[in-house]
Amino acid sequence: MNPYGEEDPRGNLVRPYAMTRGRTEPTREIAIEAVMLTMQRGVEESRYAGRDRHLIATLCNGRAQSLAEIAVHMRVPLGIARVLVADMITEGILTLYEPLDASDTEERINILERVLVGLRSL
């Protein structure tokens, strides 16, 4: 089942790399705990961007989602979600909020623990 309440007609027939048109490397690096929000342009244009991108835009509309949460909701490997999200950021559909500076280790651990709790609750 997907967030639309219907079975995905593709089932397990579509390989994850087909979702990214065979690409395995994102156009930019995105940390697993980085969060995204759908921009106004994304709300308007996502329905024409394809099913997977529309799903991501819907997930991030009004509620910040981490890269890890997006991958879990879509039931795809993290690398596939990273490629799709990176493309959507480049296209102006999503906005990216980078994690804190790596020197603030305590805060990064706190964020990762919150992401883990959120993933476990799914």
XYZ file of N, CA and C in Angstrom:
366
model
N 0.840 -1.177 0.000
C 0.000 0.000 0.000
C 0.887 1.244 0.000
N 0.412 2.282 -0.628
C 1.123 3.544 -0.620
C 0.267 4.592 0.078
N 0.779 5.817 0.264
C 0.000 6.834 0.989
C -1.326 7.174 0.335
N -1.525 6.801 -0.909
C -2.779 7.092 -1.594
C -3.838 6.034 -1.293
N -3.458 4.996 -0.515
C -4.407 3.980 -0.118
C -4.667 2.931 -1.187
N -3.802 2.832 -2.144
C -4.010 1.860 -3.213
C -2.745 1.023 -3.385
N -2.916 -0.143 -3.914
C -1.770 -0.994 -4.183
C -0.972 -0.407 -5.340
N 0.327 -0.495 -5.263
C 1.178 -0.009 -6.333
C 1.133 -1.032 -7.469
N 0.616 -0.654 -8.647
C 0.478 -1.614 -9.735
C 1.811 -2.130 -10.251
N 2.892 -1.422 -9.922
C 4.205 -1.873 -10.380
C 4.686 -3.069 -9.591
N 4.145 -3.219 -8.373
C 4.572 -4.331 -7.527
C 6.078 -4.335 -7.362
N 6.677 -5.488 -7.413
C 8.127 -5.615 -7.311
C 8.775 -5.736 -8.677
N 8.050 -5.434 -9.728
C 8.567 -5.606 -11.080
C 9.557 -4.524 -11.486
N 9.465 -3.346 -10.922
C 10.341 -2.256 -11.301
C 11.564 -2.257 -10.396
N 12.717 -2.342 -11.000
C 13.952 -2.287 -10.236
C 14.176 -0.868 -9.743
N 14.747 -0.703 -8.561
C 14.936 0.650 -8.029
C 15.684 1.593 -8.974
N 16.697 1.088 -9.686
C 17.461 1.977 -10.560
C 16.617 2.498 -11.720
N 15.522 1.843 -12.033
C 14.635 2.342 -13.090
C 13.951 3.635 -12.645
N 13.766 3.806 -11.347
C 13.144 5.024 -10.815
C 14.038 6.241 -11.046
N 15.340 6.002 -11.148
C 16.295 7.088 -11.334
C 16.860 7.095 -12.757
N 16.219 6.338 -13.631
C 16.659 6.225 -15.031
C 18.092 5.695 -15.126
N 18.419 4.775 -14.246
C 19.717 4.120 -14.273
C 20.821 4.853 -13.525
N 20.539 6.035 -13.035
C 21.563 6.797 -12.325
C 21.702 6.281 -10.899
N 22.929 6.211 -10.437
C 23.178 5.739 -9.079
C 23.843 6.795 -8.212
N 24.312 7.876 -8.812
C 24.978 8.945 -8.073
C 24.109 10.195 -8.076
N 23.881 10.787 -6.902
C 23.089 12.020 -6.842
C 23.874 13.205 -7.398
N 23.162 14.250 -7.782
C 23.811 15.454 -8.295
C 24.467 16.265 -7.182
N 24.117 15.962 -5.944
C 24.727 16.605 -4.778
C 24.662 15.639 -3.608
N 25.560 15.808 -2.662
C 25.552 14.959 -1.471
C 24.500 15.476 -0.485
N 23.736 14.557 0.054
C 22.719 14.903 1.040
C 22.892 13.958 2.220
N 23.044 14.540 3.399
C 23.203 13.739 4.617
C 21.903 13.008 4.916
N 22.018 11.847 5.534
C 20.846 11.030 5.844
C 19.875 11.762 6.774
N 20.400 12.643 7.637
C 19.541 13.359 8.571
C 19.094 14.726 8.051
N 19.532 15.097 6.850
C 19.089 16.364 6.253
C 17.584 16.309 6.027
N 16.926 17.446 6.213
C 15.474 17.478 6.042
C 15.092 18.341 4.849
N 13.966 17.978 4.237
C 13.459 18.668 3.074
C 12.029 19.118 3.315
N 11.678 20.216 2.677
C 10.307 20.713 2.653
C 9.959 21.015 1.202
N 8.711 20.820 0.860
C 8.260 21.134 -0.488
C 8.087 22.640 -0.606
N 8.647 23.190 -1.667
C 8.501 24.618 -1.938
C 7.149 24.853 -2.617
N 6.690 26.089 -2.654
C 5.413 26.398 -3.293
C 5.391 25.915 -4.742
N 6.492 26.110 -5.434
C 6.595 25.626 -6.815
C 6.404 24.110 -6.873
N 6.948 23.420 -5.900
C 6.827 21.965 -5.852
C 5.400 21.512 -5.642
N 4.659 22.248 -4.824
C 3.251 21.923 -4.588
C 2.493 21.993 -5.910
N 2.788 23.019 -6.691
C 2.076 23.241 -7.941
C 2.522 22.294 -9.061
N 3.819 22.000 -9.128
C 4.354 21.256 -10.264
C 4.579 19.767 -10.018
N 4.534 19.330 -8.775
C 4.911 17.944 -8.491
C 3.987 16.921 -9.143
N 2.732 17.264 -9.313
C 1.821 16.284 -9.914
C 2.177 15.971 -11.366
N 2.974 16.841 -11.982
C 3.400 16.622 -13.365
C 4.813 16.059 -13.445
N 5.440 15.844 -12.299
C 6.831 15.413 -12.254
C 6.987 13.894 -12.186
N 5.916 13.159 -12.199
C 5.980 11.707 -12.095
C 5.519 11.235 -10.739
N 5.126 9.998 -10.679
C 4.530 9.427 -9.470
C 5.459 9.475 -8.259
N 6.705 9.083 -8.440
C 7.641 9.037 -7.314
C 7.933 10.431 -6.782
N 8.147 11.370 -7.670
C 8.423 12.742 -7.243
C 7.181 13.377 -6.613
N 6.029 13.066 -7.127
C 4.803 13.590 -6.528
C 4.630 13.042 -5.110
N 4.949 11.783 -4.912
C 4.865 11.186 -3.580
C 5.813 11.888 -2.609
N 7.047 12.139 -3.038
C 8.016 12.829 -2.172
C 7.527 14.234 -1.847
N 7.050 14.951 -2.856
C 6.555 16.318 -2.634
C 5.369 16.317 -1.674
N 4.516 15.319 -1.777
C 3.369 15.208 -0.881
C 3.828 14.928 0.550
N 4.810 14.050 0.703
C 5.339 13.731 2.033
C 5.955 14.955 2.710
N 6.613 15.801 1.927
C 7.350 16.944 2.474
C 6.536 18.234 2.467
N 5.280 18.159 2.076
C 4.446 19.354 2.004
C 3.909 19.691 3.398
N 4.469 20.745 3.986
C 4.006 21.183 5.294
C 4.610 20.438 6.462
N 5.417 19.430 6.203
C 6.049 18.657 7.273
C 7.443 18.244 6.830
N 8.445 18.741 7.507
C 9.823 18.420 7.149
C 10.062 16.918 7.278
N 10.720 16.363 6.287
C 11.043 14.933 6.282
C 12.533 14.764 6.033
N 13.149 13.863 6.778
C 14.563 13.574 6.541
C 14.685 12.654 5.336
N 15.882 12.590 4.803
C 16.136 11.692 3.678
C 15.813 10.253 4.071
N 16.164 9.876 5.297
C 15.872 8.518 5.775
C 14.374 8.251 5.809
N 13.590 9.225 6.289
C 12.138 9.049 6.363
C 11.527 8.908 4.970
N 12.033 9.679 4.025
C 11.525 9.597 2.653
C 11.775 8.207 2.084
N 12.981 7.679 2.276
C 13.306 6.339 1.777
C 12.392 5.287 2.396
N 12.122 5.411 3.689
C 11.256 4.443 4.376
C 9.829 4.528 3.839
N 9.305 5.744 3.726
C 7.934 5.912 3.222
C 7.784 5.359 1.798
N 8.810 5.533 0.995
C 8.743 5.073 -0.398
C 9.112 3.599 -0.551
N 9.691 3.049 0.508
C 10.150 1.655 0.480
C 11.179 1.426 -0.626
N 12.158 2.324 -0.653
C 13.259 2.224 -1.615
C 14.575 2.344 -0.865
N 15.660 1.860 -1.468
C 16.968 2.032 -0.836
C 17.309 3.513 -0.670
N 18.103 3.815 0.324
C 18.495 5.186 0.619
C 19.141 5.863 -0.592
N 19.953 5.152 -1.327
C 20.625 5.720 -2.504
C 19.644 6.187 -3.571
N 18.572 5.438 -3.761
C 17.551 5.809 -4.754
C 16.834 7.077 -4.293
N 16.463 7.118 -3.016
C 15.812 8.317 -2.479
C 16.740 9.517 -2.589
N 18.027 9.314 -2.351
C 18.998 10.413 -2.421
C 19.070 10.985 -3.839
N 19.078 10.129 -4.852
C 19.124 10.604 -6.242
C 17.859 11.391 -6.585
N 16.692 10.849 -6.227
C 15.427 11.533 -6.524
C 15.337 12.879 -5.808
N 15.680 12.908 -4.532
C 15.597 14.138 -3.748
C 16.591 15.176 -4.275
N 17.804 14.760 -4.595
C 18.802 15.696 -5.129
C 18.305 16.347 -6.414
N 17.692 15.558 -7.286
C 17.131 16.110 -8.523
C 16.024 17.121 -8.219
N 15.179 16.791 -7.253
C 14.059 17.669 -6.912
C 14.538 18.975 -6.281
N 15.635 18.933 -5.542
C 16.211 20.151 -4.969
C 16.755 21.022 -6.097
N 17.454 20.408 -7.026
C 18.004 21.135 -8.174
C 16.899 21.789 -9.000
N 15.761 21.106 -9.122
C 14.643 21.618 -9.918
C 13.789 22.635 -9.163
N 14.082 22.866 -7.898
C 13.339 23.843 -7.123
C 12.018 23.331 -6.584
N 11.842 22.009 -6.550
C 10.620 21.418 -6.005
C 10.729 21.291 -4.487
N 11.922 20.929 -4.012
C 12.175 20.800 -2.573
C 13.226 21.803 -2.146
N 13.183 22.170 -0.885
C 14.262 22.963 -0.298
C 14.957 22.098 0.746
N 16.261 22.230 0.820
C 17.091 21.385 1.678
C 17.552 22.172 2.896
N 17.410 21.566 4.060
C 17.947 22.121 5.293
C 19.049 21.188 5.745
N 20.280 21.648 5.610
C 21.458 20.842 5.934
C 21.545 20.603 7.438
N 22.164 19.490 7.821
C 22.376 19.235 9.252
C 23.369 20.250 9.815
N 23.445 20.303 11.114
C 24.350 21.220 11.797
C 25.797 20.900 11.464
N 26.655 21.825 11.786
C 28.082 21.663 11.582
C 28.570 20.385 12.272
N 29.435 19.663 11.621
C 29.933 18.388 12.152
C 30.653 18.560 13.485
N 31.097 19.763 13.810
C 31.810 19.960 15.071
C 30.873 19.870 16.282
N 29.573 20.032 16.072
C 28.600 19.938 17.164
C 28.087 18.496 17.245
N 28.946 17.606 17.698
C 28.659 16.179 17.722
C 27.455 15.836 18.584
N 27.316 16.464 19.730
C 26.206 16.145 20.636
C 24.855 16.425 19.966
N 24.742 17.552 19.295
C 23.489 17.903 18.624
C 23.198 16.941 17.458
N 24.241 16.554 16.714
C 24.052 15.601 15.604
C 23.573 14.244 16.135
N 24.107 13.803 17.246
C 23.683 12.536 17.834
C 22.229 12.637 18.267
N 21.854 13.769 18.850
C 20.474 13.990 19.265
C 19.526 13.916 18.063
N 19.906 14.539 16.967
C 19.072 14.507 15.752
C 18.964 13.078 15.223
N 20.071 12.379 15.165
C 20.051 10.998 14.676
C 19.187 10.102 15.563
N 19.243 10.323 16.875
C 18.405 9.531 17.777
C 16.932 9.815 17.521
N 16.569 11.078 17.266
C 15.174 11.419 16.966
C 14.729 10.792 15.651
N 15.617 10.784 14.656
C 15.286 10.140 13.380
C 15.062 8.653 13.599
N 15.932 8.025 14.367
C 15.799 6.589 14.659
C 14.508 6.276 15.364
N 14.123 7.093 16.348
C 12.848 6.895 17.050
C 11.694 7.014 16.065
N 11.764 8.013 15.183
C 10.719 8.194 14.177
C 10.618 7.013 13.229
N 11.753 6.485 12.806
C 11.755 5.326 11.905
C 11.192 4.092 12.589
N 11.533 3.913 13.854
C 11.021 2.750 14.583
C 9.509 2.836 14.787
N 8.983 4.053 14.860
C 7.549 4.196 15.089
C 6.726 3.928 13.837
N 7.390 3.852 12.687
C 6.659 3.579 11.437
C 6.259 2.171 11.405
